[in-house]
PDB file of C-alpha atoms and ligand atoms in Angstrom:
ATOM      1  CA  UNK A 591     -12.638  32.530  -1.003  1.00 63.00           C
ATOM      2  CA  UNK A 592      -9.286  31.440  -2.179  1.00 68.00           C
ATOM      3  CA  UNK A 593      -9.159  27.843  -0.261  1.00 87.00           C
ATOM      4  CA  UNK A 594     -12.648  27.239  -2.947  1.00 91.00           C
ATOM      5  CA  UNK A 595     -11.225  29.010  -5.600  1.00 94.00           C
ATOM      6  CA  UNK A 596      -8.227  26.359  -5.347  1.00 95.00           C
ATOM      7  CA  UNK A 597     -10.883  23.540  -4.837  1.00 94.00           C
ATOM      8  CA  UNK A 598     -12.491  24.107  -7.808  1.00 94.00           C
ATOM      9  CA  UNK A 599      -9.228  25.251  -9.904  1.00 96.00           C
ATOM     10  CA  UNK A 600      -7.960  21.391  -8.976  1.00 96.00           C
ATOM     11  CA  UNK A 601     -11.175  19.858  -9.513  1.00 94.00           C
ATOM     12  CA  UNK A 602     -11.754  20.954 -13.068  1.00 94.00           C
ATOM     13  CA  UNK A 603     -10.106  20.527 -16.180  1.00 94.00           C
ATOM     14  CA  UNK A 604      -6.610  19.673 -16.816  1.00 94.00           C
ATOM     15  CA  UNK A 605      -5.582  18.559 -20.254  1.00 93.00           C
ATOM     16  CA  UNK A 606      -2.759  18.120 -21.958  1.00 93.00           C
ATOM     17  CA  UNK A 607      -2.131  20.169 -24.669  1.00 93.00           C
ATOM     18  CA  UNK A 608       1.906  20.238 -25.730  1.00 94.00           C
ATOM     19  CA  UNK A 609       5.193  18.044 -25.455  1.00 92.00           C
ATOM     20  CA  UNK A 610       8.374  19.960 -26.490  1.00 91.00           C
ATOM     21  CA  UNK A 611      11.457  17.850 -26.911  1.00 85.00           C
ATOM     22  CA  UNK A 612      13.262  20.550 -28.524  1.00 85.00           C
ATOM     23  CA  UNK A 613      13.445  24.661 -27.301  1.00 86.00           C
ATOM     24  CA  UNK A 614      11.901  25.973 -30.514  1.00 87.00           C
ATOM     25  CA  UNK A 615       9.503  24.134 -30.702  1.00 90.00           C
ATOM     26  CA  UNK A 616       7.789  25.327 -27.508  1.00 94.00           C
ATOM     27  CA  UNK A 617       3.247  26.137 -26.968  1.00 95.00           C
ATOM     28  CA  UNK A 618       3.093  30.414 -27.358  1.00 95.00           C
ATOM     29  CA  UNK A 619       3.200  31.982 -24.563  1.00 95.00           C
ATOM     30  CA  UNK A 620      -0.004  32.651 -22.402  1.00 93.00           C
ATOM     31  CA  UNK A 621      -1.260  31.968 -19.053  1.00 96.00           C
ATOM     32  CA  UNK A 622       1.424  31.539 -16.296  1.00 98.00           C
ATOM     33  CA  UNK A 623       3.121  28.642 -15.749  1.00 98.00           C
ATOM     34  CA  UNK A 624       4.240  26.577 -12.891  1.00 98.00           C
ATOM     35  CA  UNK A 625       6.966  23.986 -13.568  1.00 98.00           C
ATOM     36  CA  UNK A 626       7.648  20.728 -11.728  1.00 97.00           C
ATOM     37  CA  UNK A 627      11.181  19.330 -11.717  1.00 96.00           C
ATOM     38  CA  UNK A 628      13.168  17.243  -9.465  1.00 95.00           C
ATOM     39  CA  UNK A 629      15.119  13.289 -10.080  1.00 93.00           C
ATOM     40  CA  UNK A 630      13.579  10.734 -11.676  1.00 89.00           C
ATOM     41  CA  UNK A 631      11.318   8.766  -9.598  1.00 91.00           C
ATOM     42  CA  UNK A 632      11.174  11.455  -7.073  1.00 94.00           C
ATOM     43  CA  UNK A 633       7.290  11.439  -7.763  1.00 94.00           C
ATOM     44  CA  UNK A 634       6.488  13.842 -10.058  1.00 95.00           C
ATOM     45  CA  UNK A 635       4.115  12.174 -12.128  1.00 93.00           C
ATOM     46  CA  UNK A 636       2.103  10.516  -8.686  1.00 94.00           C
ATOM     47  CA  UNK A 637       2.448  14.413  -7.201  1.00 96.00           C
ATOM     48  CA  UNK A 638       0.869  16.357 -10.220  1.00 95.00           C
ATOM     49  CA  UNK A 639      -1.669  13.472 -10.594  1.00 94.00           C
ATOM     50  CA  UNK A 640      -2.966  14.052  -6.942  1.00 96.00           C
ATOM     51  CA  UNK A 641      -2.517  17.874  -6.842  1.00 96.00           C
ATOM     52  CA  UNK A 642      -4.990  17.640 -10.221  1.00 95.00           C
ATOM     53  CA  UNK A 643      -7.493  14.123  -8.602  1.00 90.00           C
ATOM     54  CA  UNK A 644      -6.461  11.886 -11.667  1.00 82.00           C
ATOM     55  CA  UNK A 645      -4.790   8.518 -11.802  1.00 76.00           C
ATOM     56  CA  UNK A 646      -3.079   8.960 -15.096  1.00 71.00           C
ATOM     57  CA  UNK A 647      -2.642  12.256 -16.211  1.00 71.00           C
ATOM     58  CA  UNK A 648       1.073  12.981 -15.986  1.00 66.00           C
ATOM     59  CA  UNK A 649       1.419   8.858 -17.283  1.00 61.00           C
ATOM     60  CA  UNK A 650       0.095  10.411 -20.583  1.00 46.00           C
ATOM     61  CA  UNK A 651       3.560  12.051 -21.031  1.00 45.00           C
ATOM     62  CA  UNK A 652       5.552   8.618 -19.737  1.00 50.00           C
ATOM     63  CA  UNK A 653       5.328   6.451 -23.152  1.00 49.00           C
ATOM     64  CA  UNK A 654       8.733   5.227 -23.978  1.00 45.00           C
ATOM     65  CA  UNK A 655      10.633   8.115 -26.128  1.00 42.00           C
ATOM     66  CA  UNK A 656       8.379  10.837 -24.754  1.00 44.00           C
ATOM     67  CA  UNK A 657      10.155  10.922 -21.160  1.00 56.00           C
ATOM     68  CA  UNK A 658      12.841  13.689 -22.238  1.00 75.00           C
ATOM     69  CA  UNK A 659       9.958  16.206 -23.337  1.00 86.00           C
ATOM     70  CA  UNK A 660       8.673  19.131 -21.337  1.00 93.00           C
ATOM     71  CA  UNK A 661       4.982  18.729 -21.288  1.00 93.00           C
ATOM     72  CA  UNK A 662       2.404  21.318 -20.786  1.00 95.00           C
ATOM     73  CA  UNK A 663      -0.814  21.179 -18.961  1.00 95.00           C
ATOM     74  CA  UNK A 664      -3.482  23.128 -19.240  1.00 96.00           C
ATOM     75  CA  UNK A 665      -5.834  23.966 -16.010  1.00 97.00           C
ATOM     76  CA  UNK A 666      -9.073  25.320 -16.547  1.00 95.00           C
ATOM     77  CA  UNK A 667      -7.621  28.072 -18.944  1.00 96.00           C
ATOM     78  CA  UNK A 668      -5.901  29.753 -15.670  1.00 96.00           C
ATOM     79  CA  UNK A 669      -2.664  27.986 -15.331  1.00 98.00           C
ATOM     80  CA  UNK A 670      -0.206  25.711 -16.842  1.00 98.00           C
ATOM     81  CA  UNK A 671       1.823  22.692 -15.006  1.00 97.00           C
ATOM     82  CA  UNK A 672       4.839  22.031 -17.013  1.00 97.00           C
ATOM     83  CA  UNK A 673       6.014  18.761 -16.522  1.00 95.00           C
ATOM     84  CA  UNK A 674       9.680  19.342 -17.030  1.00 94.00           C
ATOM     85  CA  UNK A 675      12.016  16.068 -17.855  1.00 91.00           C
ATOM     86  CA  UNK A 676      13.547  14.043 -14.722  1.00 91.00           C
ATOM     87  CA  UNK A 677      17.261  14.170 -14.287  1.00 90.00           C
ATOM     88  CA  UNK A 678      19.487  11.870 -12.397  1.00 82.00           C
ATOM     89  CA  UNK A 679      19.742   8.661 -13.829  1.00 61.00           C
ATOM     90  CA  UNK A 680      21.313   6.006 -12.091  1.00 50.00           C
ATOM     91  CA  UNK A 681      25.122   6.993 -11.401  1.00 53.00           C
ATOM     92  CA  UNK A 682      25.217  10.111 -12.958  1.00 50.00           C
ATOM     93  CA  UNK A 683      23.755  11.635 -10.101  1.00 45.00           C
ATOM     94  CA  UNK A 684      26.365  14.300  -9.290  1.00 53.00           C
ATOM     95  CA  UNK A 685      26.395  16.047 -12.215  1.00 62.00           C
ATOM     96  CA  UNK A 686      23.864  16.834 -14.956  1.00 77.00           C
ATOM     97  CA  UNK A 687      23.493  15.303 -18.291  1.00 83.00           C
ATOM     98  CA  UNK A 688      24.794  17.736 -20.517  1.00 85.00           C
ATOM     99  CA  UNK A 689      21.874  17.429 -23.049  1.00 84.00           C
ATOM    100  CA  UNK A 690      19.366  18.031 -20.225  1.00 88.00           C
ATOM    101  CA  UNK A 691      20.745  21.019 -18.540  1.00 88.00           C
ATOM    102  CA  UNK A 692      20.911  22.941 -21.954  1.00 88.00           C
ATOM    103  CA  UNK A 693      17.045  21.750 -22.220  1.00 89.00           C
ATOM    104  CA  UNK A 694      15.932  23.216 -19.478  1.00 92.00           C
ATOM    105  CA  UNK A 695      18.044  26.181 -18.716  1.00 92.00           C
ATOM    106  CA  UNK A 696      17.173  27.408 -22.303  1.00 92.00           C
ATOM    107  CA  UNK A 697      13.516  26.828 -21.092  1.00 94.00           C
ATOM    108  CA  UNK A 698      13.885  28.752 -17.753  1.00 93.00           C
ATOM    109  CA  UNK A 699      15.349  31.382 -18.750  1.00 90.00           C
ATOM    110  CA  UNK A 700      13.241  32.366 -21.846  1.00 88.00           C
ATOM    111  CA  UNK A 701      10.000  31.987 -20.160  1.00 95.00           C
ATOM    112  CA  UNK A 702       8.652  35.351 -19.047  1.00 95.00           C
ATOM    113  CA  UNK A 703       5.092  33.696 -18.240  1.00 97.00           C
ATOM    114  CA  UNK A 704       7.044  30.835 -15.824  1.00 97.00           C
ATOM    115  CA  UNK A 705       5.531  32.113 -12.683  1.00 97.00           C
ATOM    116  CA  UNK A 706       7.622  29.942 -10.520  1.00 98.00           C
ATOM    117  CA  UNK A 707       9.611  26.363 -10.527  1.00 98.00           C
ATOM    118  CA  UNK A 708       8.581  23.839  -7.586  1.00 98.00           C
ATOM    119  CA  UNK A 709      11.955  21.834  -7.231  1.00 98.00           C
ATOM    120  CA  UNK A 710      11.091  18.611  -5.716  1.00 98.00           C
ATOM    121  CA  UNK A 711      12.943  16.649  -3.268  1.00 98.00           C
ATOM    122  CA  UNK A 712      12.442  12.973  -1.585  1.00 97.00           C
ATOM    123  CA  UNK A 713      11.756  13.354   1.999  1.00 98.00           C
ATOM    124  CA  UNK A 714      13.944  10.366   2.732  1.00 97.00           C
ATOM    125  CA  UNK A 715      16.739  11.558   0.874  1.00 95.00           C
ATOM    126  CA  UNK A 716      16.665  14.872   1.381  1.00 97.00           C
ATOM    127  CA  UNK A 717      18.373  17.436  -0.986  1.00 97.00           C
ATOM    128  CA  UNK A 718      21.033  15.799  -3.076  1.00 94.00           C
ATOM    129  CA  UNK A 719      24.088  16.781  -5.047  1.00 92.00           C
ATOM    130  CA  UNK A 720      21.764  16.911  -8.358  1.00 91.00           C
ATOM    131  CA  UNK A 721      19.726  18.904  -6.576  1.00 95.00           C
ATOM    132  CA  UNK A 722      21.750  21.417  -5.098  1.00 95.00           C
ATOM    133  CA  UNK A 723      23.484  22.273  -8.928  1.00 93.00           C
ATOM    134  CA  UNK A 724      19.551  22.365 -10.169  1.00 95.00           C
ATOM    135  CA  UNK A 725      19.053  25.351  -7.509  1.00 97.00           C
ATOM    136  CA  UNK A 726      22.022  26.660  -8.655  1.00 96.00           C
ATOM    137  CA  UNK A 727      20.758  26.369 -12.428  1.00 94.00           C
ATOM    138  CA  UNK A 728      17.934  27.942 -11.563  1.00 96.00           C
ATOM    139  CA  UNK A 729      19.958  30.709  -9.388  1.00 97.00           C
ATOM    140  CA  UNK A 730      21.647  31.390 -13.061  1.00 95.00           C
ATOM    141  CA  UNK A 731      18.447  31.846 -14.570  1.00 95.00           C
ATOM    142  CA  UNK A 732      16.772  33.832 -11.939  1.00 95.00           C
ATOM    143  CA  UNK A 733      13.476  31.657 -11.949  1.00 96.00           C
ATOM    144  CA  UNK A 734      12.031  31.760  -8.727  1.00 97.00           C
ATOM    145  CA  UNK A 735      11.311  28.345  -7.041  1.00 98.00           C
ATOM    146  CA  UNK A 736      10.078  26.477  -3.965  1.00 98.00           C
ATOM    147  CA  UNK A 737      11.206  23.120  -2.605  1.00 98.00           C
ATOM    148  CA  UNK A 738       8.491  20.858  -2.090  1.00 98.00           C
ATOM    149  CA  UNK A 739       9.352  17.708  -0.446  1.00 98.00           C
ATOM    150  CA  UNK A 740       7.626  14.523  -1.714  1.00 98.00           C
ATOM    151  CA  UNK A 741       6.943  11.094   0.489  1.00 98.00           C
ATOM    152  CA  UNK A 742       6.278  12.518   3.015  1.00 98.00           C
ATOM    153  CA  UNK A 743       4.455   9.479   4.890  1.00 98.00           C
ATOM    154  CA  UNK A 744       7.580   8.018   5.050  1.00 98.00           C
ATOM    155  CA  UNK A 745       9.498  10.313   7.521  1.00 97.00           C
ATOM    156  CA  UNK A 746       8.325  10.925  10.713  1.00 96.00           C
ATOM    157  CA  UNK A 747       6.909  14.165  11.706  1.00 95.00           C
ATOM    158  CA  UNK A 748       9.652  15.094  14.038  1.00 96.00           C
ATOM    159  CA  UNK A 749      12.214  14.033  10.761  1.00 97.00           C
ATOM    160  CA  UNK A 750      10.267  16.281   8.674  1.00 97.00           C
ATOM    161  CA  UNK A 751      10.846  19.205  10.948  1.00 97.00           C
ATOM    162  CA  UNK A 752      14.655  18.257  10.795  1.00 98.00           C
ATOM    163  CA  UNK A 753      14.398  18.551   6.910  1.00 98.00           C
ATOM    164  CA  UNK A 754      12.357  21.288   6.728  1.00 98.00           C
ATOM    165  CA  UNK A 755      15.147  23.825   8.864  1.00 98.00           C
ATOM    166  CA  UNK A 756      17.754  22.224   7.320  1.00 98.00           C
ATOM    167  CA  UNK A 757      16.248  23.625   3.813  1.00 98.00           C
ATOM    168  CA  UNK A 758      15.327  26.258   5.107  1.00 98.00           C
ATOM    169  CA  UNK A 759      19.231  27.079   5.783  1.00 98.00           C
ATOM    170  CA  UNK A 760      20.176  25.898   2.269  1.00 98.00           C
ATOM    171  CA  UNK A 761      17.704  27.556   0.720  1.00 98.00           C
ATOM    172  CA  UNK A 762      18.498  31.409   2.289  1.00 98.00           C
ATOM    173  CA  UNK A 763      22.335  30.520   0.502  1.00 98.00           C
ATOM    174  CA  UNK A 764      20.404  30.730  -2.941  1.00 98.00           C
ATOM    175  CA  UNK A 765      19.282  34.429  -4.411  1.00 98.00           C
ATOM    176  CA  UNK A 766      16.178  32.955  -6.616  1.00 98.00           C
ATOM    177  CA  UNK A 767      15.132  30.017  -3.681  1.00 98.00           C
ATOM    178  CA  UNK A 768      11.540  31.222  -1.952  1.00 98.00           C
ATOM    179  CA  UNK A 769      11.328  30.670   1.371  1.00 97.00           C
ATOM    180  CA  UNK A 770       7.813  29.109   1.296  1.00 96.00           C
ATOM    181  CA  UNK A 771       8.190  25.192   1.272  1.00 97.00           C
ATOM    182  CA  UNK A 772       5.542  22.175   1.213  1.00 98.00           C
ATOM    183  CA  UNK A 773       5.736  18.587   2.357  1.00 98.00           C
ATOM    184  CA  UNK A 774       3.712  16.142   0.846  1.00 98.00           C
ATOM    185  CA  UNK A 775       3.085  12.565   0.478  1.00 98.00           C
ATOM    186  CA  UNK A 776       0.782  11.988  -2.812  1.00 96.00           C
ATOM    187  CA  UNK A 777       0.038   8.467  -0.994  1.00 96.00           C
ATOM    188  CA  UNK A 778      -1.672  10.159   2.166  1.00 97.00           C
ATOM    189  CA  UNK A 779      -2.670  12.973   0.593  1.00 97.00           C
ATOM    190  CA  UNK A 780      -0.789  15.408   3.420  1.00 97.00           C
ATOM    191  CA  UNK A 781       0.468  18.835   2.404  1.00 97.00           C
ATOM    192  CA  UNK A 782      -1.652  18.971  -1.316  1.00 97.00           C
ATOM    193  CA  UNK A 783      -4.351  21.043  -0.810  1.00 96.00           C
ATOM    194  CA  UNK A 784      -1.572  23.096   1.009  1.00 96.00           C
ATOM    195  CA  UNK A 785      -0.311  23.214  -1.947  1.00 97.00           C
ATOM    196  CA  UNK A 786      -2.932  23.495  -4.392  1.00 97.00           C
ATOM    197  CA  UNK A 787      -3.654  26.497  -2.123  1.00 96.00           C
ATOM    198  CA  UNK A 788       0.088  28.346  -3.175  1.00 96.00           C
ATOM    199  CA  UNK A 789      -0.598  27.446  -6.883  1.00 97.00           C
ATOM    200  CA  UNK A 790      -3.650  29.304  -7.319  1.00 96.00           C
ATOM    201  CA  UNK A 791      -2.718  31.745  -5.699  1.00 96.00           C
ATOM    202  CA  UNK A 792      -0.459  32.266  -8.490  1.00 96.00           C
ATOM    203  CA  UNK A 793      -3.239  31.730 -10.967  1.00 94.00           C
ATOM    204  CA  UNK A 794      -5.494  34.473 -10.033  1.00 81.00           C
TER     205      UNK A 794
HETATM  206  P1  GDP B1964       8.497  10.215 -11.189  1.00 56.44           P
HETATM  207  O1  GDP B1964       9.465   9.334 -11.891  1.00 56.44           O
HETATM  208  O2  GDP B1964       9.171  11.344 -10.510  1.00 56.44           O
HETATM  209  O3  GDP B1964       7.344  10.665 -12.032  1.00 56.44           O
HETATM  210  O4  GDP B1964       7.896   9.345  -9.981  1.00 56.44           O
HETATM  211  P2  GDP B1964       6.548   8.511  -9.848  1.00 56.44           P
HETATM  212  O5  GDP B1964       5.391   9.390  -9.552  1.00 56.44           O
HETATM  213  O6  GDP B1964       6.412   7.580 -11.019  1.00 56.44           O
HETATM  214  O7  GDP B1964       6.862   7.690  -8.511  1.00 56.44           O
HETATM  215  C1  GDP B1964       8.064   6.966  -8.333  1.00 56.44           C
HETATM  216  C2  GDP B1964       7.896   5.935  -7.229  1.00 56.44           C
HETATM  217  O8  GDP B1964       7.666   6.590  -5.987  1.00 56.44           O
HETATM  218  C3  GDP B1964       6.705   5.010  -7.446  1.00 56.44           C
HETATM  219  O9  GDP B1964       7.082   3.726  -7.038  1.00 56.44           O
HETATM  220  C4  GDP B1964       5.633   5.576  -6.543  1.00 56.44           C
HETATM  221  O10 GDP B1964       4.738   4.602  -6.090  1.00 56.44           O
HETATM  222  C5  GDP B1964       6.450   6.151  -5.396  1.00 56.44           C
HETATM  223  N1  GDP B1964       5.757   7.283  -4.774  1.00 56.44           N
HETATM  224  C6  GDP B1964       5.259   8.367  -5.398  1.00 56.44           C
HETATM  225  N2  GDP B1964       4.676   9.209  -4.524  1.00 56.44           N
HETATM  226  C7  GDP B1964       4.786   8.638  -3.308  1.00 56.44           C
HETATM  227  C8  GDP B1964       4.380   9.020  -1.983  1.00 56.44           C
HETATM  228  O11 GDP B1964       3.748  10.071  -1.733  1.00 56.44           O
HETATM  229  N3  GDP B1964       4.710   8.172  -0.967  1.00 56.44           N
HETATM  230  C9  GDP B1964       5.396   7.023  -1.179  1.00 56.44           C
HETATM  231  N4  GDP B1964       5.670   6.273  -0.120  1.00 56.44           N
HETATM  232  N5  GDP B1964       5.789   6.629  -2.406  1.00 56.44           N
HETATM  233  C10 GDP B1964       5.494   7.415  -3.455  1.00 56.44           C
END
């Protein structure tokens, strides 16, 4: 059954195995990948670490100096999570650091195991101007990706439905956008085994 096959995907081991601050110096390729990206403090780390049922995992990557790495996970030999580098910072926020859009477009677009990019997005914000030129990036580099919406507990349901049409509408304006979306609150707990549910689907 794929709902236990998920269970037990999540449940098991998830090391990891690789930090790549610079494109050639990036793991062989292997098993497909799944990449999470979205602004800093969106809750990337807090999302992968309840999607895999550990406290610290993606903290491993978070030591001072290691932030601006792409870091590879792997999970149980039948997928990798890439942790891919927030982006941003502070006032910058319309535009994209030079240095990290050549980062990770070089990444996305030489990746023929990347299976598919999960672009995530604050529930309370909503999508942003960052975050529009990141589907746009990723548009250019024809990697498919999904928007998953994270904090969830702090919208109400009826606001989630708002946010969830309303990116629906965006994302049919963008070739490489999938239409399949998630909302999820890593604090709750709502929407991840949703979730862990699309990503092994992709591993199997
Ligand atoms: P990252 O910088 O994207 O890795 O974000 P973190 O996972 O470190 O989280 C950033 C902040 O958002 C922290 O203060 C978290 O406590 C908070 N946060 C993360 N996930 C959730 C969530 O599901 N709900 C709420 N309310 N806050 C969250």
């Amino acid at each position: 059954m794929r709902d236990e096959f998920a269970r037990k995907l999540f449940a098991g081991p998830c090391d990891f195995f690789w930090g790549s601050s610079r494109i050639d110096n990036l793991p062989p390729q292997s098993r497909r990948e799944v990449a999470f990206v979205g602004r800093s403090n969106v809750g990337k780390s807090s999302l992968i670490n309840a999607l895999t049922g550990r406290k610290t995992l993606a903290r491993v990557s978070q030591t001072p100096g290691r932030t601006r790495e792409i870091n590879f996970f792997n999970l149980g030999g039948k997928l990798i999570l890439v942790d891919l580098p927030g982006y941003g910072y502070a006032k910058a926020s319309k535009t994209l650091a030079a240095e990290w859009q050549t980062l990770i477009f070089s990444y996305l677009s030489g990746r023929a195991t990347l299976a598919r990019a999960l672009l995530l997005v604050d529930a309370r914000r909503g999508l942003m101007d960052s975050d529009l030129a990141v589907m746009e990036l990723f548009d250019k580099a024809a990697v498919s990706y999904e928007l998953v919406f994270t904090k969830s507990d702090e919208l109400a349901p009826a606001r989630q439905d708002a946010l969830l049409a309303e990116a629906a509408a965006e994302a049919r304006t963008h070739t490489a956008a999938l239409a399949e979306m998630a909302m999820t609150s890593s604090r709750t707990g709502s929407g991840i085994a949703a979730l862990q549910g699309q990503l092994a689907a992709i591993a199997l």
